[in-house]
């Protein structure tokens, strides 16, 4: 395969996350042992927050009232699209029943998870859209109790627009908490929360590690790393458009990879030449984040054909995959490994990040090889049931007993054979 790199990323240190793992493990241990007191201590130390943790109905209303009407309208627009898409997904969550053999009826049910904890990032940027994506989707899925947390700003709490988005989406409880302590509070059910059955939402590396460590005790949406984006572009693409699509994603953070796969060398070279100027036009801290991400994590890959470009993209398994090229239906058919796909110059990853409807909580770091993003399916359990007639029970018992004894499981065999004598 004739593939060449015009720009390559720096290698990642093997032990770059070891310190994070140690810190998070200690924090989670302290919180499990000391409970809410440890959460309060970490909130004061790490977030500078010493106020109330539970947002009262009055505080919610006051925050919502302070949000400008245009902002509310934009949030309502995004919420409506996200809700409609989630509702469409719910139509694919179906129950079934089948007569497997005469007298044996089996089926599956879809049961919503009882409680969800939704994490909304609020550090460098105020992630209004993350509140909409996580809480709305859980609500549409039928989750009965949703707790939402976000890092409070010293002396102010959660930004008003995030509170409005949480409230509009249907959060039952909102907590002024961020970081590992926020994740742990939802998992344990502190401050009046119902202990979460599942924890969802993006966050920094500490939040991601806390979710990873708690997985098993609770469910999580996915193991998340830094956000990543790959753009495929051919000779029909605009250098300016492609460059902005990459730079806009690099501003997420210093560790966010962006990749360009192109069949046109002039386009690829043009993007390299243009990117620095676009980055420098950004305000801070966006420019600093994008500058480092572009320098250390960006790659520009030149392919001889669109088949090669598709293979490269599938191998990278990006979180976001943008295609600006001819014959979009061909790409839709050939591309198989991504979190969310954006076809054509008329759409862009920021649409998906903020307002268009499909969820923006997506698999990163190559996880698109085996999972998709957050959806109503993550908030429902597919469970099975069965019942059978006496006639079906007789045949099942005989065959089950024979297989059980072949496996050396005598108890299983005898439990099955009880059905032969009708002692049950």
Short mmCIF file of C-alpha atoms in Angstrom, two decimals:
data_model
loop_
_atom_site.label_atom_id
_atom_site.label_comp_id
_atom_site.label_asym_id
_atom_site.label_seq_id
_atom_site.Cartn_x
_atom_site.Cartn_y
_atom_site.Cartn_z
CA UNK A 1 0.00 0.00 0.00
CA UNK A 2 1.60 3.23 -1.16
CA UNK A 3 1.07 5.55 1.80
CA UNK A 4 3.41 8.38 2.75
CA UNK A 5 3.45 10.71 5.74
CA UNK A 6 3.96 14.43 5.21
CA UNK A 7 3.69 14.94 8.97
CA UNK A 8 3.89 12.42 11.81
CA UNK A 9 2.93 12.56 15.49
CA UNK A 10 5.41 12.27 18.31
CA UNK A 11 5.45 8.89 20.10
CA UNK A 12 3.54 8.72 23.35
CA UNK A 13 5.53 7.89 26.51
CA UNK A 14 4.72 4.38 27.75
CA UNK A 15 4.17 5.52 31.33
CA UNK A 16 2.40 8.83 30.72
CA UNK A 17 -0.70 7.78 32.66
CA UNK A 18 0.91 6.02 35.62
CA UNK A 19 0.81 9.08 37.88
CA UNK A 20 -2.84 9.68 37.04
CA UNK A 21 -3.72 6.09 37.95
CA UNK A 22 -1.99 6.38 41.31
CA UNK A 23 -3.63 9.70 42.17
CA UNK A 24 -7.11 8.54 41.19
CA UNK A 25 -6.75 5.25 43.08
CA UNK A 26 -5.85 7.12 46.27
CA UNK A 27 -8.72 9.56 45.85
CA UNK A 28 -11.30 6.83 45.25
CA UNK A 29 -10.03 4.88 48.24
CA UNK A 30 -10.28 7.94 50.50
CA UNK A 31 -13.77 8.75 49.26
CA UNK A 32 -14.98 5.19 49.76
CA UNK A 33 -13.60 5.18 53.31
CA UNK A 34 -14.55 8.72 54.40
CA UNK A 35 -17.64 9.35 52.28
CA UNK A 36 -19.01 12.85 51.78
CA UNK A 37 -16.37 14.41 54.00
CA UNK A 38 -13.61 13.39 51.58
CA UNK A 39 -15.67 14.73 48.67
CA UNK A 40 -16.03 18.08 50.43
CA UNK A 41 -12.31 18.22 51.07
CA UNK A 42 -11.37 17.47 47.46
CA UNK A 43 -13.94 19.95 46.17
CA UNK A 44 -12.41 22.69 48.30
CA UNK A 45 -8.85 21.82 47.38
CA UNK A 46 -9.24 21.10 43.66
CA UNK A 47 -12.20 23.26 42.61
CA UNK A 48 -12.02 25.98 45.24
CA UNK A 49 -15.66 25.21 46.09
CA UNK A 50 -16.92 25.44 49.67
CA UNK A 51 -20.57 26.26 48.96
CA UNK A 52 -23.64 24.05 48.74
CA UNK A 53 -23.33 20.93 46.64
CA UNK A 54 -27.00 20.34 45.86
CA UNK A 55 -28.58 22.83 43.51
CA UNK A 56 -31.98 23.63 45.00
CA UNK A 57 -35.07 24.24 42.89
CA UNK A 58 -34.75 27.94 43.68
CA UNK A 59 -31.09 28.01 42.62
CA UNK A 60 -31.95 26.16 39.41
CA UNK A 61 -34.67 28.63 38.54
CA UNK A 62 -32.45 31.61 39.32
CA UNK A 63 -29.68 30.25 37.09
CA UNK A 64 -32.12 29.56 34.25
CA UNK A 65 -33.62 33.03 34.57
CA UNK A 66 -30.19 34.59 34.10
CA UNK A 67 -29.58 32.86 30.75
CA UNK A 68 -30.16 35.24 27.80
CA UNK A 69 -33.13 34.34 25.62
CA UNK A 70 -31.01 33.81 22.49
CA UNK A 71 -28.83 31.33 24.38
CA UNK A 72 -31.93 29.54 25.62
CA UNK A 73 -33.29 29.37 22.10
CA UNK A 74 -30.05 27.88 20.77
CA UNK A 75 -29.97 25.32 23.59
CA UNK A 76 -33.62 24.41 22.96
CA UNK A 77 -32.80 23.95 19.24
CA UNK A 78 -29.95 21.55 20.03
CA UNK A 79 -32.00 19.74 22.68
CA UNK A 80 -34.87 19.17 20.24
CA UNK A 81 -32.54 17.63 17.64
CA UNK A 82 -30.82 15.42 20.20
CA UNK A 83 -34.16 14.30 21.65
CA UNK A 84 -35.63 13.52 18.22
CA UNK A 85 -32.61 11.45 17.26
CA UNK A 86 -32.70 9.56 20.58
CA UNK A 87 -36.43 8.93 20.13
CA UNK A 88 -35.73 7.52 16.67
CA UNK A 89 -33.11 5.23 18.21
CA UNK A 90 -35.69 4.01 20.74
CA UNK A 91 -37.77 2.61 17.89
CA UNK A 92 -34.89 0.21 17.21
CA UNK A 93 -34.90 -1.05 20.82
CA UNK A 94 -37.41 -3.87 20.51
CA UNK A 95 -38.73 -6.81 22.48
CA UNK A 96 -39.31 -10.22 20.97
CA UNK A 97 -40.90 -13.59 21.69
CA UNK A 98 -40.38 -16.88 19.86
CA UNK A 99 -41.46 -20.51 20.21
CA UNK A 100 -37.97 -22.03 20.09
CA UNK A 101 -39.44 -25.56 19.93
CA UNK A 102 -42.98 -26.83 20.50
CA UNK A 103 -43.93 -25.81 24.03
CA UNK A 104 -40.83 -23.70 24.76
CA UNK A 105 -41.43 -19.95 24.62
CA UNK A 106 -38.50 -17.56 25.04
CA UNK A 107 -38.23 -13.83 24.69
CA UNK A 108 -36.34 -10.69 25.43
CA UNK A 109 -37.35 -7.55 27.26
CA UNK A 110 -35.84 -4.08 27.21
CA UNK A 111 -35.64 -2.58 30.69
CA UNK A 112 -34.33 0.94 31.33
CA UNK A 113 -31.49 1.30 33.80
CA UNK A 114 -32.77 2.66 37.10
CA UNK A 115 -30.26 5.46 37.70
CA UNK A 116 -27.62 7.30 35.71
CA UNK A 117 -24.84 9.69 36.63
CA UNK A 118 -24.06 12.23 33.91
CA UNK A 119 -20.74 14.08 34.01
CA UNK A 120 -20.58 17.44 32.25
CA UNK A 121 -17.06 18.88 31.75
CA UNK A 122 -16.55 22.47 32.81
CA UNK A 123 -12.86 23.18 33.03
CA UNK A 124 -11.27 25.05 30.12
CA UNK A 125 -14.60 25.15 28.28
CA UNK A 126 -18.23 25.09 29.43
CA UNK A 127 -19.61 21.99 27.73
CA UNK A 128 -23.27 22.87 27.43
CA UNK A 129 -23.73 20.27 24.71
CA UNK A 130 -22.48 17.44 26.94
CA UNK A 131 -25.35 18.10 29.35
CA UNK A 132 -27.80 17.83 26.48
CA UNK A 133 -26.21 14.71 25.00
CA UNK A 134 -26.04 12.64 28.17
CA UNK A 135 -29.12 13.67 30.16
CA UNK A 136 -31.53 13.88 27.21
CA UNK A 137 -30.52 10.44 25.96
CA UNK A 138 -30.94 8.88 29.40
CA UNK A 139 -34.34 10.55 29.78
CA UNK A 140 -35.60 9.30 26.40
CA UNK A 141 -34.40 5.79 27.30
CA UNK A 142 -36.63 5.87 30.39
CA UNK A 143 -34.03 6.16 33.17
CA UNK A 144 -36.02 7.01 36.30
CA UNK A 145 -33.37 9.01 38.17
CA UNK A 146 -30.61 11.12 36.61
CA UNK A 147 -27.93 12.90 38.61
CA UNK A 148 -25.79 15.48 36.82
CA UNK A 149 -22.54 16.99 38.03
CA UNK A 150 -20.22 19.65 36.64
CA UNK A 151 -17.19 21.47 38.08
CA UNK A 152 -18.30 24.62 39.93
CA UNK A 153 -16.48 27.89 39.43
CA UNK A 154 -15.19 29.40 42.69
CA UNK A 155 -17.83 31.61 44.23
CA UNK A 156 -20.27 31.08 41.37
CA UNK A 157 -21.02 27.38 40.92
CA UNK A 158 -21.94 25.68 37.67
CA UNK A 159 -22.29 28.18 34.79
CA UNK A 160 -25.90 29.23 34.26
CA UNK A 161 -26.11 27.95 30.67
CA UNK A 162 -25.03 24.46 31.76
CA UNK A 163 -27.62 24.51 34.55
CA UNK A 164 -30.28 25.52 32.02
CA UNK A 165 -29.25 22.67 29.71
CA UNK A 166 -29.30 20.19 32.60
CA UNK A 167 -32.72 21.40 33.71
CA UNK A 168 -34.19 21.37 30.20
CA UNK A 169 -32.86 17.87 29.58
CA UNK A 170 -34.50 16.48 32.71
CA UNK A 171 -31.83 16.09 35.40
CA UNK A 172 -33.44 15.05 38.68
CA UNK A 173 -30.51 16.21 40.82
CA UNK A 174 -27.72 18.66 40.00
CA UNK A 175 -24.54 18.74 42.09
CA UNK A 176 -21.82 21.39 42.16
CA UNK A 177 -19.06 18.82 41.81
CA UNK A 178 -16.37 18.03 39.27
CA UNK A 179 -13.45 15.71 38.76
CA UNK A 180 -12.90 12.38 40.49
CA UNK A 181 -14.97 13.54 43.48
CA UNK A 182 -17.96 14.21 41.24
CA UNK A 183 -17.72 10.79 39.62
CA UNK A 184 -17.37 9.08 42.99
CA UNK A 185 -20.29 11.01 44.50
CA UNK A 186 -22.60 9.76 41.73
CA UNK A 187 -21.30 6.20 42.01
CA UNK A 188 -21.85 6.06 45.80
CA UNK A 189 -25.04 8.09 45.87
CA UNK A 190 -23.83 10.99 48.03
CA UNK A 191 -25.71 14.23 48.74
CA UNK A 192 -29.12 12.69 48.13
CA UNK A 193 -28.28 11.11 44.79
CA UNK A 194 -29.42 7.61 43.95
CA UNK A 195 -26.31 5.42 43.50
CA UNK A 196 -25.66 5.37 39.77
CA UNK A 197 -26.06 2.15 37.82
CA UNK A 198 -24.11 3.73 34.95
CA UNK A 199 -21.73 6.69 34.68
CA UNK A 200 -21.60 8.55 31.38
CA UNK A 201 -20.10 11.66 29.85
CA UNK A 202 -16.70 12.92 28.72
CA UNK A 203 -14.09 14.36 31.06
CA UNK A 204 -10.39 14.89 31.54
CA UNK A 205 -7.90 12.08 32.07
CA UNK A 206 -8.63 11.95 35.82
CA UNK A 207 -12.37 11.61 35.21
CA UNK A 208 -11.77 8.93 32.58
CA UNK A 209 -9.51 6.98 34.94
CA UNK A 210 -12.03 7.22 37.79
CA UNK A 211 -14.71 5.76 35.54
CA UNK A 212 -12.34 3.01 34.43
CA UNK A 213 -11.53 2.08 38.03
CA UNK A 214 -15.18 2.08 39.08
CA UNK A 215 -16.26 -0.06 36.12
CA UNK A 216 -17.67 -3.32 37.41
CA UNK A 217 -19.19 -1.77 40.50
CA UNK A 218 -21.10 0.44 38.08
CA UNK A 219 -21.47 0.50 34.33
CA UNK A 220 -19.82 3.15 32.19
CA UNK A 221 -20.43 4.38 28.69
CA UNK A 222 -16.89 3.61 27.48
CA UNK A 223 -13.19 3.93 28.25
CA UNK A 224 -12.47 7.41 26.90
CA UNK A 225 -9.21 9.04 25.97
CA UNK A 226 -8.47 12.38 24.29
CA UNK A 227 -10.89 13.30 21.52
CA UNK A 228 -9.62 12.56 18.00
CA UNK A 229 -10.65 13.45 14.46
CA UNK A 230 -9.71 12.22 10.98
CA UNK A 231 -10.52 14.11 7.79
CA UNK A 232 -10.48 12.43 4.39
CA UNK A 233 -10.16 14.96 1.55
CA UNK A 234 -9.61 14.72 -2.19
CA UNK A 235 -8.93 17.29 -4.90
CA UNK A 236 -12.44 18.74 -4.60
CA UNK A 237 -11.89 19.91 -1.03
CA UNK A 238 -11.03 23.44 0.02
CA UNK A 239 -7.73 23.93 1.83
CA UNK A 240 -9.35 26.50 4.13
CA UNK A 241 -12.27 24.20 5.02
CA UNK A 242 -10.07 21.19 5.72
CA UNK A 243 -7.60 23.23 7.76
CA UNK A 244 -10.35 24.71 9.92
CA UNK A 245 -11.98 21.32 10.43
CA UNK A 246 -8.68 20.00 11.80
CA UNK A 247 -7.75 23.07 13.84
CA UNK A 248 -11.22 23.29 15.37
CA UNK A 249 -10.76 19.82 16.82
CA UNK A 250 -7.17 20.41 17.92
CA UNK A 251 -8.42 23.15 20.25
CA UNK A 252 -10.00 20.46 22.46
CA UNK A 253 -6.66 19.95 24.19
CA UNK A 254 -2.93 19.45 23.86
CA UNK A 255 -3.35 15.67 23.59
CA UNK A 256 -6.08 15.60 20.94
CA UNK A 257 -4.91 13.94 17.71
CA UNK A 258 -6.06 15.24 14.33
CA UNK A 259 -5.32 13.39 11.12
CA UNK A 260 -5.65 14.29 7.46
CA UNK A 261 -5.80 11.49 4.88
CA UNK A 262 -5.68 12.87 1.35
CA UNK A 263 -5.30 11.68 -2.21
CA UNK A 264 -4.17 15.17 -3.30
CA UNK A 265 -0.63 16.26 -2.42
CA UNK A 266 -1.23 19.94 -3.19
CA UNK A 267 -4.20 19.98 -0.82
CA UNK A 268 -2.26 18.24 1.94
CA UNK A 269 0.69 20.63 1.60
CA UNK A 270 -1.69 23.58 1.52
CA UNK A 271 -3.30 22.48 4.80
CA UNK A 272 0.12 22.20 6.44
CA UNK A 273 1.01 25.69 5.24
CA UNK A 274 -2.29 27.19 6.42
CA UNK A 275 -2.80 25.53 9.81
CA UNK A 276 -0.35 27.62 11.84
CA UNK A 277 -1.97 30.90 10.83
CA UNK A 278 -5.43 29.63 11.71
CA UNK A 279 -4.21 28.45 15.09
CA UNK A 280 -2.62 31.82 15.84
CA UNK A 281 -5.92 33.53 15.02
CA UNK A 282 -7.64 31.74 17.91
CA UNK A 283 -8.02 33.34 21.34
CA UNK A 284 -6.36 31.86 24.40
CA UNK A 285 -6.39 29.23 25.80
CA UNK A 286 -7.64 27.76 22.52
CA UNK A 287 -4.55 28.75 20.54
CA UNK A 288 -2.12 27.20 23.01
CA UNK A 289 -4.05 23.93 23.11
CA UNK A 290 -4.37 23.73 19.33
CA UNK A 291 -0.73 24.72 18.76
CA UNK A 292 0.57 21.89 20.92
CA UNK A 293 -1.91 19.34 19.58
CA UNK A 294 -1.02 20.24 15.99
CA UNK A 295 2.72 20.12 16.67
CA UNK A 296 2.73 16.86 18.66
CA UNK A 297 -0.33 14.89 17.62
CA UNK A 298 -1.27 15.86 14.03
CA UNK A 299 -0.50 13.59 11.10
CA UNK A 300 -0.84 14.25 7.37
CA UNK A 301 -1.09 11.07 5.29
CA UNK A 302 -0.93 10.94 1.49
CA UNK A 303 -2.58 8.03 -0.36
CA UNK A 304 -2.50 7.06 -4.04
CA UNK A 305 -6.16 6.06 -4.23
CA UNK A 306 -9.43 6.38 -2.41
CA UNK A 307 -9.32 2.66 -1.59
CA UNK A 308 -6.04 3.24 0.25
CA UNK A 309 -7.52 6.26 2.02
CA UNK A 310 -10.49 4.22 3.19
CA UNK A 311 -8.21 1.45 4.49
CA UNK A 312 -6.09 3.97 6.40
CA UNK A 313 -9.17 5.55 7.96
CA UNK A 314 -10.56 2.17 8.99
CA UNK A 315 -7.21 1.26 10.56
CA UNK A 316 -7.12 4.50 12.57
CA UNK A 317 -10.69 3.91 13.85
CA UNK A 318 -11.25 7.61 14.60
CA UNK A 319 -13.80 9.03 16.98
CA UNK A 320 -14.90 11.60 14.38
CA UNK A 321 -14.55 10.93 10.66
CA UNK A 322 -15.12 13.75 8.15
CA UNK A 323 -15.21 13.09 4.39
CA UNK A 324 -14.86 15.94 1.90
CA UNK A 325 -14.59 14.09 -1.39
CA UNK A 326 -16.45 12.96 -4.48
CA UNK A 327 -19.00 10.12 -4.42
CA UNK A 328 -20.08 10.29 -0.78
CA UNK A 329 -22.23 7.16 -1.10
CA UNK A 330 -19.08 5.17 -1.97
CA UNK A 331 -17.41 6.40 1.21
CA UNK A 332 -20.49 5.64 3.29
CA UNK A 333 -20.33 2.06 2.05
CA UNK A 334 -16.55 1.58 2.44
CA UNK A 335 -15.93 3.25 5.79
CA UNK A 336 -16.66 0.87 8.66
CA UNK A 337 -14.70 1.91 11.73
CA UNK A 338 -15.54 5.23 13.36
CA UNK A 339 -17.58 6.80 16.15
CA UNK A 340 -19.55 9.23 13.99
CA UNK A 341 -19.32 9.98 10.27
CA UNK A 342 -19.73 13.40 8.64
CA UNK A 343 -20.26 13.29 4.90
CA UNK A 344 -19.59 16.30 2.69
CA UNK A 345 -18.30 19.83 3.07
CA UNK A 346 -21.73 21.06 4.12
CA UNK A 347 -21.50 19.29 7.48
CA UNK A 348 -18.70 19.36 10.04
CA UNK A 349 -17.73 17.70 13.31
CA UNK A 350 -18.70 20.80 15.35
CA UNK A 351 -22.30 20.29 14.16
CA UNK A 352 -22.24 16.87 15.77
CA UNK A 353 -20.43 18.19 18.83
CA UNK A 354 -23.12 20.76 19.53
CA UNK A 355 -26.46 20.75 17.75
CA UNK A 356 -27.26 18.28 14.94
CA UNK A 357 -28.64 15.38 17.01
CA UNK A 358 -26.46 12.23 16.92
CA UNK A 359 -24.63 11.83 20.21
CA UNK A 360 -21.18 13.37 20.66
CA UNK A 361 -20.06 10.98 23.41
CA UNK A 362 -18.06 8.69 21.14
CA UNK A 363 -15.33 6.01 21.25
CA UNK A 364 -11.77 7.37 21.24
CA UNK A 365 -8.26 5.90 21.01
CA UNK A 366 -9.27 3.27 18.45
CA UNK A 367 -12.22 1.94 20.47
CA UNK A 368 -14.45 2.40 17.41
CA UNK A 369 -13.09 -1.00 16.35
CA UNK A 370 -15.49 -2.63 18.83
CA UNK A 371 -18.07 -0.11 20.04
CA UNK A 372 -20.20 2.80 18.99
CA UNK A 373 -21.02 5.95 20.91
CA UNK A 374 -23.49 6.81 23.63
CA UNK A 375 -27.08 6.02 22.71
CA UNK A 376 -30.37 5.00 24.27
CA UNK A 377 -29.08 1.43 24.03
CA UNK A 378 -26.48 2.18 26.73
CA UNK A 379 -29.30 3.06 29.13
CA UNK A 380 -31.36 -0.07 28.56
CA UNK A 381 -30.77 -3.69 29.55
CA UNK A 382 -31.62 -6.50 27.15
CA UNK A 383 -32.83 -9.34 29.37
CA UNK A 384 -34.27 -12.70 28.43
CA UNK A 385 -37.07 -14.93 29.79
CA UNK A 386 -38.50 -18.37 29.09
CA UNK A 387 -41.32 -20.72 30.00
CA UNK A 388 -42.22 -24.17 28.75
CA UNK A 389 -44.94 -26.81 28.73
CA UNK A 390 -44.68 -30.17 30.50
CA UNK A 391 -43.98 -31.90 27.18
CA UNK A 392 -41.17 -29.48 26.30
CA UNK A 393 -39.81 -29.71 29.83
CA UNK A 394 -39.47 -33.52 29.49
CA UNK A 395 -37.26 -33.37 26.39
CA UNK A 396 -35.22 -30.45 27.71
CA UNK A 397 -34.62 -32.32 30.98
CA UNK A 398 -33.32 -35.46 29.29
CA UNK A 399 -30.97 -33.61 26.99
CA UNK A 400 -29.81 -31.17 29.68
CA UNK A 401 -29.02 -34.04 32.06
CA UNK A 402 -26.92 -35.86 29.46
CA UNK A 403 -24.93 -32.75 28.54
CA UNK A 404 -24.48 -31.85 32.22
CA UNK A 405 -23.02 -35.27 33.04
CA UNK A 406 -20.69 -35.03 30.04
CA UNK A 407 -19.44 -31.80 31.62
CA UNK A 408 -19.16 -33.38 35.05
CA UNK A 409 -21.93 -31.22 36.54
CA UNK A 410 -24.06 -33.75 38.42
CA UNK A 411 -26.10 -31.14 40.28
CA UNK A 412 -27.26 -29.63 37.03
CA UNK A 413 -28.25 -33.08 35.77
CA UNK A 414 -30.31 -33.88 38.86
CA UNK A 415 -32.04 -30.50 38.84
CA UNK A 416 -33.03 -31.15 35.23
CA UNK A 417 -34.23 -34.69 35.97
CA UNK A 418 -36.50 -33.42 38.74
CA UNK A 419 -38.69 -32.18 35.89
CA UNK A 420 -39.01 -35.75 34.55
CA UNK A 421 -40.63 -36.98 37.73
CA UNK A 422 -42.77 -33.85 38.05
CA UNK A 423 -41.62 -33.50 41.68
CA UNK A 424 -41.04 -29.78 40.98
#
